[in-house]
Short mmCIF file of C-alpha atoms in Angstrom, two decimals:
data_model
loop_
_atom_site.label_atom_id
_atom_site.label_comp_id
_atom_site.label_asym_id
_atom_site.label_seq_id
_atom_site.Cartn_x
_atom_site.Cartn_y
_atom_site.Cartn_z
CA UNK A 1 0.00 0.00 0.00
CA UNK A 2 1.24 3.48 -0.83
CA UNK A 3 2.35 5.65 2.09
CA UNK A 4 0.79 8.73 0.39
CA UNK A 5 -2.89 9.48 1.08
CA UNK A 6 -3.38 10.48 -2.59
CA UNK A 7 -2.21 9.33 -6.01
CA UNK A 8 0.43 11.52 -7.69
CA UNK A 9 -0.17 12.19 -11.38
CA UNK A 10 2.59 10.86 -13.68
CA UNK A 11 2.42 14.19 -15.53
CA UNK A 12 3.27 16.07 -12.31
CA UNK A 13 6.10 13.66 -11.55
CA UNK A 14 7.50 14.13 -15.05
CA UNK A 15 7.28 17.92 -14.83
CA UNK A 16 9.01 17.98 -11.45
CA UNK A 17 11.76 15.74 -12.83
CA UNK A 18 12.32 18.13 -15.72
CA UNK A 19 12.43 21.11 -13.36
CA UNK A 20 14.93 19.47 -11.02
CA UNK A 21 17.02 18.31 -13.99
CA UNK A 22 17.11 21.86 -15.32
CA UNK A 23 18.15 23.20 -11.93
CA UNK A 24 20.90 20.60 -11.72
CA UNK A 25 22.19 21.60 -15.13
CA UNK A 26 22.02 25.30 -14.29
CA UNK A 27 23.99 24.81 -11.10
CA UNK A 28 26.72 22.72 -12.72
CA UNK A 29 30.02 24.60 -12.34
CA UNK A 30 31.31 26.33 -15.44
CA UNK A 31 34.92 25.22 -15.66
CA UNK A 32 37.46 27.16 -17.67
CA UNK A 33 37.60 24.33 -20.21
CA UNK A 34 33.82 24.42 -20.71
CA UNK A 35 33.90 28.19 -21.14
CA UNK A 36 36.55 27.83 -23.83
CA UNK A 37 34.48 25.20 -25.64
CA UNK A 38 31.36 27.38 -25.57
CA UNK A 39 33.21 30.17 -27.37
CA UNK A 40 32.35 28.28 -30.57
CA UNK A 41 28.72 29.32 -30.01
CA UNK A 42 29.59 33.03 -30.10
CA UNK A 43 27.44 34.73 -32.81
CA UNK A 44 30.31 36.90 -34.07
CA UNK A 45 32.46 33.79 -34.47
CA UNK A 46 29.70 31.92 -36.30
CA UNK A 47 29.13 34.92 -38.59
CA UNK A 48 32.84 35.20 -39.40
CA UNK A 49 32.98 31.44 -40.01
CA UNK A 50 30.04 31.64 -42.43
CA UNK A 51 31.72 34.53 -44.23
CA UNK A 52 34.91 32.48 -44.65
CA UNK A 53 32.84 29.59 -45.94
CA UNK A 54 31.31 31.90 -48.54
CA UNK A 55 34.80 33.03 -49.61
CA UNK A 56 35.87 29.41 -50.14
CA UNK A 57 33.48 29.11 -53.09
CA UNK A 58 34.81 32.17 -54.91
CA UNK A 59 38.16 30.88 -56.34
CA UNK A 60 36.47 28.24 -58.48
CA UNK A 61 34.13 30.87 -59.86
CA UNK A 62 36.93 33.35 -60.53
CA UNK A 63 38.99 30.78 -62.43
CA UNK A 64 36.21 29.65 -64.73
CA UNK A 65 35.43 30.88 -68.21
CA UNK A 66 32.45 33.20 -68.61
CA UNK A 67 29.29 31.56 -69.92
CA UNK A 68 29.03 31.26 -73.71
CA UNK A 69 26.53 33.51 -75.43
CA UNK A 70 23.78 32.12 -77.66
CA UNK A 71 22.44 34.51 -80.30
CA UNK A 72 19.35 34.25 -82.51
CA UNK A 73 18.86 36.60 -85.43
CA UNK A 74 16.72 37.41 -88.46
CA UNK A 75 19.04 38.94 -91.08
CA UNK A 76 18.43 40.97 -94.26
CA UNK A 77 14.64 40.79 -94.35
CA UNK A 78 13.13 43.15 -96.94
CA UNK A 79 11.09 45.78 -95.24
CA UNK A 80 8.42 45.94 -97.96
CA UNK A 81 7.26 42.32 -97.65
CA UNK A 82 9.33 40.74 -94.87
CA UNK A 83 9.37 37.58 -96.98
CA UNK A 84 12.09 35.01 -96.33
CA UNK A 85 12.34 33.89 -100.00
CA UNK A 86 12.52 37.30 -101.68
CA UNK A 87 16.21 38.15 -101.19
CA UNK A 88 19.17 35.83 -101.43
CA UNK A 89 20.78 37.04 -98.20
CA UNK A 90 17.62 36.81 -96.09
CA UNK A 91 18.15 34.19 -93.41
CA UNK A 92 17.41 33.06 -89.91
CA UNK A 93 20.62 32.82 -87.98
CA UNK A 94 21.68 31.00 -84.81
CA UNK A 95 25.11 31.58 -83.31
CA UNK A 96 27.24 30.95 -80.25
CA UNK A 97 30.25 32.86 -78.97
CA UNK A 98 32.76 32.41 -76.16
CA UNK A 99 34.90 35.05 -74.47
CA UNK A 100 38.51 33.95 -73.88
CA UNK A 101 40.63 36.09 -71.55
CA UNK A 102 44.30 36.37 -72.43
CA UNK A 103 46.22 33.27 -71.25
CA UNK A 104 47.11 33.52 -67.55
CA UNK A 105 44.37 35.97 -66.54
CA UNK A 106 41.93 33.35 -65.25
CA UNK A 107 44.69 31.66 -63.26
CA UNK A 108 45.65 34.96 -61.64
CA UNK A 109 42.03 35.78 -60.81
CA UNK A 110 41.67 32.37 -59.20
CA UNK A 111 44.90 32.85 -57.24
CA UNK A 112 43.73 36.23 -55.95
CA UNK A 113 40.40 34.77 -54.79
CA UNK A 114 42.18 31.78 -53.24
CA UNK A 115 44.51 34.00 -51.21
CA UNK A 116 41.54 36.08 -50.05
CA UNK A 117 39.68 32.91 -49.06
CA UNK A 118 42.69 31.75 -47.04
CA UNK A 119 42.88 35.18 -45.43
CA UNK A 120 39.21 34.87 -44.45
CA UNK A 121 39.91 31.47 -42.86
CA UNK A 122 42.86 32.97 -40.94
CA UNK A 123 40.56 35.76 -39.81
CA UNK A 124 38.22 33.16 -38.30
CA UNK A 125 41.12 31.56 -36.40
CA UNK A 126 42.29 34.96 -35.18
CA UNK A 127 38.82 35.85 -33.92
CA UNK A 128 38.58 32.54 -32.11
CA UNK A 129 41.93 33.19 -30.45
CA UNK A 130 40.75 36.59 -29.23
CA UNK A 131 37.39 35.26 -28.04
CA UNK A 132 39.04 32.41 -26.14
CA UNK A 133 41.45 34.87 -24.56
CA UNK A 134 38.62 37.20 -23.57
CA UNK A 135 36.56 34.31 -22.19
CA UNK A 136 39.50 33.28 -20.00
CA UNK A 137 40.03 36.86 -18.83
CA UNK A 138 36.34 37.20 -17.89
CA UNK A 139 36.31 33.77 -16.25
CA UNK A 140 39.30 34.63 -14.07
CA UNK A 141 37.74 37.98 -13.17
CA UNK A 142 34.70 36.10 -11.90
CA UNK A 143 36.85 33.63 -10.00
CA UNK A 144 38.75 36.43 -8.30
CA UNK A 145 35.49 38.18 -7.38
CA UNK A 146 34.09 34.95 -5.88
CA UNK A 147 37.17 34.53 -3.71
CA UNK A 148 37.11 38.23 -2.74
CA UNK A 149 33.47 37.90 -1.65
CA UNK A 150 34.33 34.82 0.42
CA UNK A 151 37.13 36.74 2.14
CA UNK A 152 34.84 39.71 2.80
CA UNK A 153 32.23 37.47 4.43
CA UNK A 154 34.88 35.73 6.53
CA UNK A 155 36.35 39.04 7.67
CA UNK A 156 32.91 40.36 8.51
CA UNK A 157 32.50 37.46 10.94
CA UNK A 158 35.95 38.13 12.41
CA UNK A 159 35.13 41.80 12.94
CA UNK A 160 31.85 40.83 14.59
CA UNK A 161 33.94 38.77 16.99
CA UNK A 162 36.17 41.80 17.55
CA UNK A 163 33.07 43.88 18.28
CA UNK A 164 31.91 41.35 20.88
CA UNK A 165 35.37 41.28 22.48
CA UNK A 166 35.53 45.08 22.55
CA UNK A 167 32.03 45.32 24.01
CA UNK A 168 32.87 42.74 26.69
CA UNK A 169 36.04 44.60 27.67
CA UNK A 170 34.19 47.92 27.69
CA UNK A 171 31.46 46.43 29.88
CA UNK A 172 33.95 45.29 32.51
CA UNK A 173 35.81 48.60 32.35
CA UNK A 174 38.91 47.28 30.61
CA UNK A 175 38.22 48.73 27.17
CA UNK A 176 37.18 51.94 25.47
CA UNK A 177 33.94 52.81 23.74
CA UNK A 178 35.90 54.09 20.76
CA UNK A 179 37.19 50.54 20.22
CA UNK A 180 33.61 49.33 19.79
CA UNK A 181 32.80 52.17 17.41
CA UNK A 182 35.97 51.54 15.42
CA UNK A 183 35.16 47.86 14.96
CA UNK A 184 31.62 48.71 13.88
CA UNK A 185 32.96 51.23 11.35
CA UNK A 186 35.33 48.68 9.82
CA UNK A 187 32.48 46.19 9.68
CA UNK A 188 30.31 48.71 7.81
CA UNK A 189 33.12 49.33 5.34
CA UNK A 190 33.37 45.61 4.65
CA UNK A 191 29.62 45.45 4.03
CA UNK A 192 29.99 48.33 1.57
CA UNK A 193 32.84 46.50 -0.13
CA UNK A 194 30.66 43.39 -0.40
CA UNK A 195 27.95 45.43 -2.15
CA UNK A 196 30.49 46.79 -4.63
CA UNK A 197 31.95 43.35 -5.36
CA UNK A 198 28.51 41.86 -5.98
CA UNK A 199 27.70 44.62 -8.47
CA UNK A 200 31.00 44.12 -10.29
CA UNK A 201 30.44 40.36 -10.38
CA UNK A 202 27.01 40.83 -11.90
CA UNK A 203 28.50 42.95 -14.67
CA UNK A 204 31.30 40.47 -15.32
CA UNK A 205 28.83 37.60 -15.37
CA UNK A 206 26.75 39.37 -18.03
CA UNK A 207 29.85 39.92 -20.16
CA UNK A 208 30.83 36.26 -19.97
CA UNK A 209 27.30 35.08 -20.74
CA UNK A 210 27.13 37.36 -23.79
CA UNK A 211 30.50 36.12 -24.98
CA UNK A 212 29.44 32.47 -24.67
CA UNK A 213 26.00 33.07 -26.22
CA UNK A 214 24.20 32.21 -22.99
CA UNK A 215 21.19 34.01 -21.49
CA UNK A 216 22.51 37.27 -20.05
CA UNK A 217 20.85 36.74 -16.66
CA UNK A 218 21.94 33.11 -16.31
CA UNK A 219 23.81 32.50 -13.08
CA UNK A 220 27.44 31.51 -13.57
CA UNK A 221 28.66 29.10 -10.91
CA UNK A 222 32.40 28.50 -10.92
CA UNK A 223 34.38 25.70 -9.28
CA UNK A 224 35.53 26.46 -5.75
CA UNK A 225 39.09 25.28 -6.35
CA UNK A 226 41.52 25.73 -9.21
CA UNK A 227 45.12 24.79 -9.91
CA UNK A 228 47.18 27.49 -8.21
CA UNK A 229 50.54 26.32 -9.54
CA UNK A 230 51.59 28.57 -12.40
CA UNK A 231 53.49 26.97 -15.32
CA UNK A 232 56.71 28.08 -16.93
CA UNK A 233 56.33 29.75 -20.31
CA UNK A 234 59.69 29.23 -22.02
CA UNK A 235 62.16 31.75 -23.35
CA UNK A 236 61.19 34.98 -25.08
CA UNK A 237 62.95 33.87 -28.25
CA UNK A 238 60.94 30.64 -28.35
CA UNK A 239 57.66 32.50 -27.86
CA UNK A 240 58.55 35.06 -30.52
CA UNK A 241 59.30 32.33 -33.04
CA UNK A 242 56.05 30.58 -32.14
CA UNK A 243 54.12 33.82 -32.70
CA UNK A 244 55.72 34.40 -36.11
CA UNK A 245 54.97 30.82 -37.16
CA UNK A 246 51.52 30.30 -35.66
CA UNK A 247 49.69 33.61 -35.26
CA UNK A 248 46.70 33.64 -37.67
CA UNK A 249 46.80 37.43 -37.87
CA UNK A 250 50.29 37.29 -39.41
CA UNK A 251 49.26 34.47 -41.75
CA UNK A 252 46.31 36.59 -42.84
CA UNK A 253 48.58 39.52 -43.66
CA UNK A 254 50.83 37.22 -45.69
CA UNK A 255 47.80 36.08 -47.67
CA UNK A 256 46.96 39.73 -48.36
CA UNK A 257 50.49 40.23 -49.72
CA UNK A 258 50.13 37.21 -52.01
CA UNK A 259 46.71 38.42 -53.15
CA UNK A 260 48.10 41.87 -53.91
CA UNK A 261 50.96 40.26 -55.87
CA UNK A 262 48.49 38.24 -57.94
CA UNK A 263 46.41 41.38 -58.54
CA UNK A 264 49.53 43.26 -59.70
CA UNK A 265 50.41 40.49 -62.13
CA UNK A 266 46.84 40.55 -63.39
CA UNK A 267 47.11 44.29 -64.03
CA UNK A 268 50.21 43.62 -66.13
CA UNK A 269 48.25 41.04 -68.13
CA UNK A 270 45.60 43.68 -68.89
CA UNK A 271 48.02 45.23 -71.40
CA UNK A 272 47.26 42.20 -73.57
CA UNK A 273 43.99 41.70 -75.49
CA UNK A 274 41.10 39.45 -74.57
CA UNK A 275 39.49 37.36 -77.30
CA UNK A 276 36.07 36.23 -78.37
CA UNK A 277 35.38 33.40 -80.82
CA UNK A 278 32.03 32.72 -82.38
CA UNK A 279 30.23 30.55 -84.89
CA UNK A 280 26.88 31.09 -86.57
CA UNK A 281 24.62 29.23 -88.96
CA UNK A 282 22.18 30.98 -91.35
CA UNK A 283 19.08 29.24 -92.73
CA UNK A 284 17.83 30.37 -96.19
CA UNK A 285 14.62 29.45 -98.05
CA UNK A 286 14.25 28.05 -101.61
CA UNK A 287 14.40 30.55 -104.49
CA UNK A 288 10.74 31.00 -105.58
CA UNK A 289 11.65 31.77 -109.24
CA UNK A 290 14.12 29.02 -110.06
CA UNK A 291 12.91 26.53 -107.47
CA UNK A 292 16.48 25.88 -106.49
CA UNK A 293 17.46 25.52 -102.85
CA UNK A 294 19.60 28.28 -101.52
CA UNK A 295 22.60 27.00 -99.56
CA UNK A 296 22.66 27.75 -95.85
CA UNK A 297 25.46 30.03 -94.66
CA UNK A 298 28.01 29.37 -91.94
CA UNK A 299 30.27 31.93 -90.27
CA UNK A 300 33.19 31.89 -87.80
CA UNK A 301 34.34 35.07 -86.08
CA UNK A 302 37.32 36.05 -83.96
CA UNK A 303 37.43 39.38 -82.17
CA UNK A 304 39.74 40.89 -79.61
CA UNK A 305 39.97 43.94 -77.37
CA UNK A 306 42.51 46.61 -78.24
CA UNK A 307 44.25 48.00 -75.13
CA UNK A 308 44.61 51.41 -76.70
CA UNK A 309 43.99 53.93 -73.92
CA UNK A 310 46.70 52.52 -71.64
CA UNK A 311 47.75 55.86 -70.15
CA UNK A 312 44.53 56.40 -68.25
CA UNK A 313 43.46 52.78 -67.79
CA UNK A 314 46.09 50.04 -67.70
CA UNK A 315 48.89 52.33 -66.47
CA UNK A 316 46.73 53.77 -63.70
CA UNK A 317 45.45 50.33 -62.73
CA UNK A 318 48.98 48.93 -62.52
CA UNK A 319 50.12 51.80 -60.30
CA UNK A 320 47.08 51.26 -58.10
CA UNK A 321 47.81 47.55 -57.70
CA UNK A 322 51.48 48.25 -56.96
CA UNK A 323 50.45 50.71 -54.25
CA UNK A 324 48.08 48.11 -52.80
CA UNK A 325 50.93 45.59 -52.71
CA UNK A 326 53.16 48.08 -50.85
CA UNK A 327 50.34 48.74 -48.41
CA UNK A 328 49.98 45.00 -47.75
CA UNK A 329 53.72 44.67 -47.13
CA UNK A 330 53.81 47.63 -44.73
CA UNK A 331 50.69 46.34 -42.97
CA UNK A 332 52.40 43.00 -42.40
CA UNK A 333 55.43 44.77 -40.93
CA UNK A 334 53.18 46.85 -38.67
CA UNK A 335 51.21 43.82 -37.46
CA UNK A 336 54.41 41.85 -36.89
CA UNK A 337 55.81 44.58 -34.63
CA UNK A 338 52.53 44.79 -32.71
CA UNK A 339 52.48 41.03 -32.21
CA UNK A 340 56.05 41.08 -30.93
CA UNK A 341 55.14 43.91 -28.56
CA UNK A 342 52.12 41.91 -27.30
CA UNK A 343 54.33 38.93 -26.59
CA UNK A 344 56.89 40.99 -24.67
CA UNK A 345 54.23 42.84 -22.68
CA UNK A 346 52.43 39.66 -21.63
CA UNK A 347 55.69 37.88 -20.75
CA UNK A 348 56.60 40.75 -18.42
CA UNK A 349 53.09 40.88 -16.94
CA UNK A 350 53.00 37.13 -16.37
CA UNK A 351 56.44 36.93 -14.74
CA UNK A 352 55.58 39.86 -12.45
CA UNK A 353 52.27 38.33 -11.37
CA UNK A 354 53.85 34.90 -10.94
CA UNK A 355 56.47 36.31 -8.59
CA UNK A 356 53.80 38.19 -6.63
CA UNK A 357 51.70 35.03 -6.29
CA UNK A 358 54.68 33.21 -4.80
CA UNK A 359 55.50 36.12 -2.49
CA UNK A 360 51.95 36.44 -1.14
CA UNK A 361 51.39 32.71 -0.70
CA UNK A 362 54.73 31.76 0.81
CA UNK A 363 55.71 34.94 2.64
CA UNK A 364 53.30 37.81 3.19
CA UNK A 365 50.06 35.98 4.00
CA UNK A 366 51.55 33.44 6.48
CA UNK A 367 53.41 36.27 8.21
CA UNK A 368 50.31 38.49 8.36
CA UNK A 369 48.20 35.58 9.68
CA UNK A 370 50.67 34.96 12.50
CA UNK A 371 50.75 38.67 13.27
CA UNK A 372 46.94 38.86 13.59
CA UNK A 373 46.82 35.81 15.87
CA UNK A 374 49.60 37.22 18.04
CA UNK A 375 48.02 40.67 18.30
CA UNK A 376 44.59 39.25 19.11
CA UNK A 377 46.06 37.27 22.00
CA UNK A 378 47.96 40.35 23.17
CA UNK A 379 44.86 42.55 22.95
CA UNK A 380 42.86 40.21 25.14
CA UNK A 381 45.44 40.75 27.91
CA UNK A 382 45.66 44.52 27.25
CA UNK A 383 49.13 44.45 25.71
CA UNK A 384 48.07 45.81 22.28
CA UNK A 385 45.60 48.60 21.54
CA UNK A 386 42.49 47.82 19.55
CA UNK A 387 43.32 50.13 16.63
CA UNK A 388 46.49 48.18 15.78
CA UNK A 389 44.59 44.90 16.02
CA UNK A 390 41.94 46.06 13.58
CA UNK A 391 44.50 47.53 11.21
CA UNK A 392 46.40 44.25 11.19
CA UNK A 393 43.27 42.28 10.42
CA UNK A 394 42.33 44.67 7.60
CA UNK A 395 45.85 44.35 6.21
CA UNK A 396 45.53 40.56 6.21
CA UNK A 397 42.20 40.89 4.40
CA UNK A 398 43.83 43.08 1.76
CA UNK A 399 46.73 40.64 1.32
CA UNK A 400 44.40 37.65 0.93
CA UNK A 401 42.30 39.51 -1.62
CA UNK A 402 45.39 40.70 -3.46
CA UNK A 403 46.68 37.13 -3.68
CA UNK A 404 43.63 35.99 -5.66
CA UNK A 405 43.81 39.14 -7.74
CA UNK A 406 47.42 38.57 -8.83
CA UNK A 407 46.72 34.86 -9.39
CA UNK A 408 43.86 35.84 -11.71
CA UNK A 409 46.09 38.44 -13.41
CA UNK A 410 48.79 35.83 -13.98
CA UNK A 411 46.33 33.48 -15.65
CA UNK A 412 44.87 36.34 -17.67
CA UNK A 413 48.34 37.29 -18.90
CA UNK A 414 48.90 33.63 -19.77
CA UNK A 415 45.64 33.65 -21.77
CA UNK A 416 46.65 36.79 -23.66
CA UNK A 417 50.12 35.33 -24.24
CA UNK A 418 48.57 32.19 -25.72
CA UNK A 419 46.55 34.41 -28.07
CA UNK A 420 49.58 36.53 -28.96
CA UNK A 421 51.65 33.47 -29.87
CA UNK A 422 48.80 31.80 -31.78
CA UNK A 423 48.37 28.87 -29.42
CA UNK A 424 45.04 27.42 -30.53
CA UNK A 425 42.75 25.66 -28.05
CA UNK A 426 41.48 22.29 -29.23
#
């Protein structure tokens, strides 16, 4: 017999299961690896990917011959009768013609389109690098804010203990009222800091959700623990070489140079004529007087363009394409220098943050923790004034918060360094 006094509808049970399943999914921690994978759902990335896909179909089109032209005609009809058998040259004509660019032009047009298609593909890879880097930066911002909020809450409880100690000492005549007021003031400041951190976290959460194509208001729950050991990054020379070999932005600029070179060669080919070949067949009627059949007429034509006005067309076009090639070369040089600067900047930022992480974790925080414990014990026996105790505790709070901040900054610099050197996430 059922222990329930009523029968539960299967529909209700199913609905509750779906609701609880949805809640379980929503509360699943968003790891850094999952955030990186979800970057592929970013609308800007998908749009850029679709654009590159469109470019991939252009080279084949550019390298193909133009469509042949079919012509139908009625030739030499007398305007007084419009009879087909009155004049010998009256005929119905059908013809076909084909344009033939000068040898090499189609190949160069295809090469230009192919280089541009490759540049579009490199642009997709570059955007993905930047989106992954930004996702990591936002993720680490959120992680730092979560740890900062935890520390704020913990320090609020400690200050409440300080308030109780100060009130107890004041009650028995061993403390001062100003100690109580001071502790309450510091507690209020921590509450204000908590409000600020929550607001900042909400903003950062919205940014990350937008980046990952998630609902803007969806709660982002991060893991409570992460790997705090920071890796080595190798020598600057190694990272520079990796950037020059792997950065999609540089590969894209190289494709632009190749495309400009192909376009320049094509402009040189425009000094030569293009051709058109054609064939036609004319149908004639029987001669009405003699009764003899008139022979049908066949024609073959060959025509070509005459590059005559070269001074204001081909010459100007060639100079334009040469200028575009120079621009592409200078752009590559400019981008290369910027990439090298990015690598150097992020190496310096990472090494600085890595050293700070080690200093805070192994030196400053353990020392500050011992100092707070020592001063609290001394205060309880009236050997240390309350102001110094509170200041020491606030200093420890700042050091603990700063530790997570520099750890996040180190990982953010590592993310930007990966992007600068072209290290692609799988």
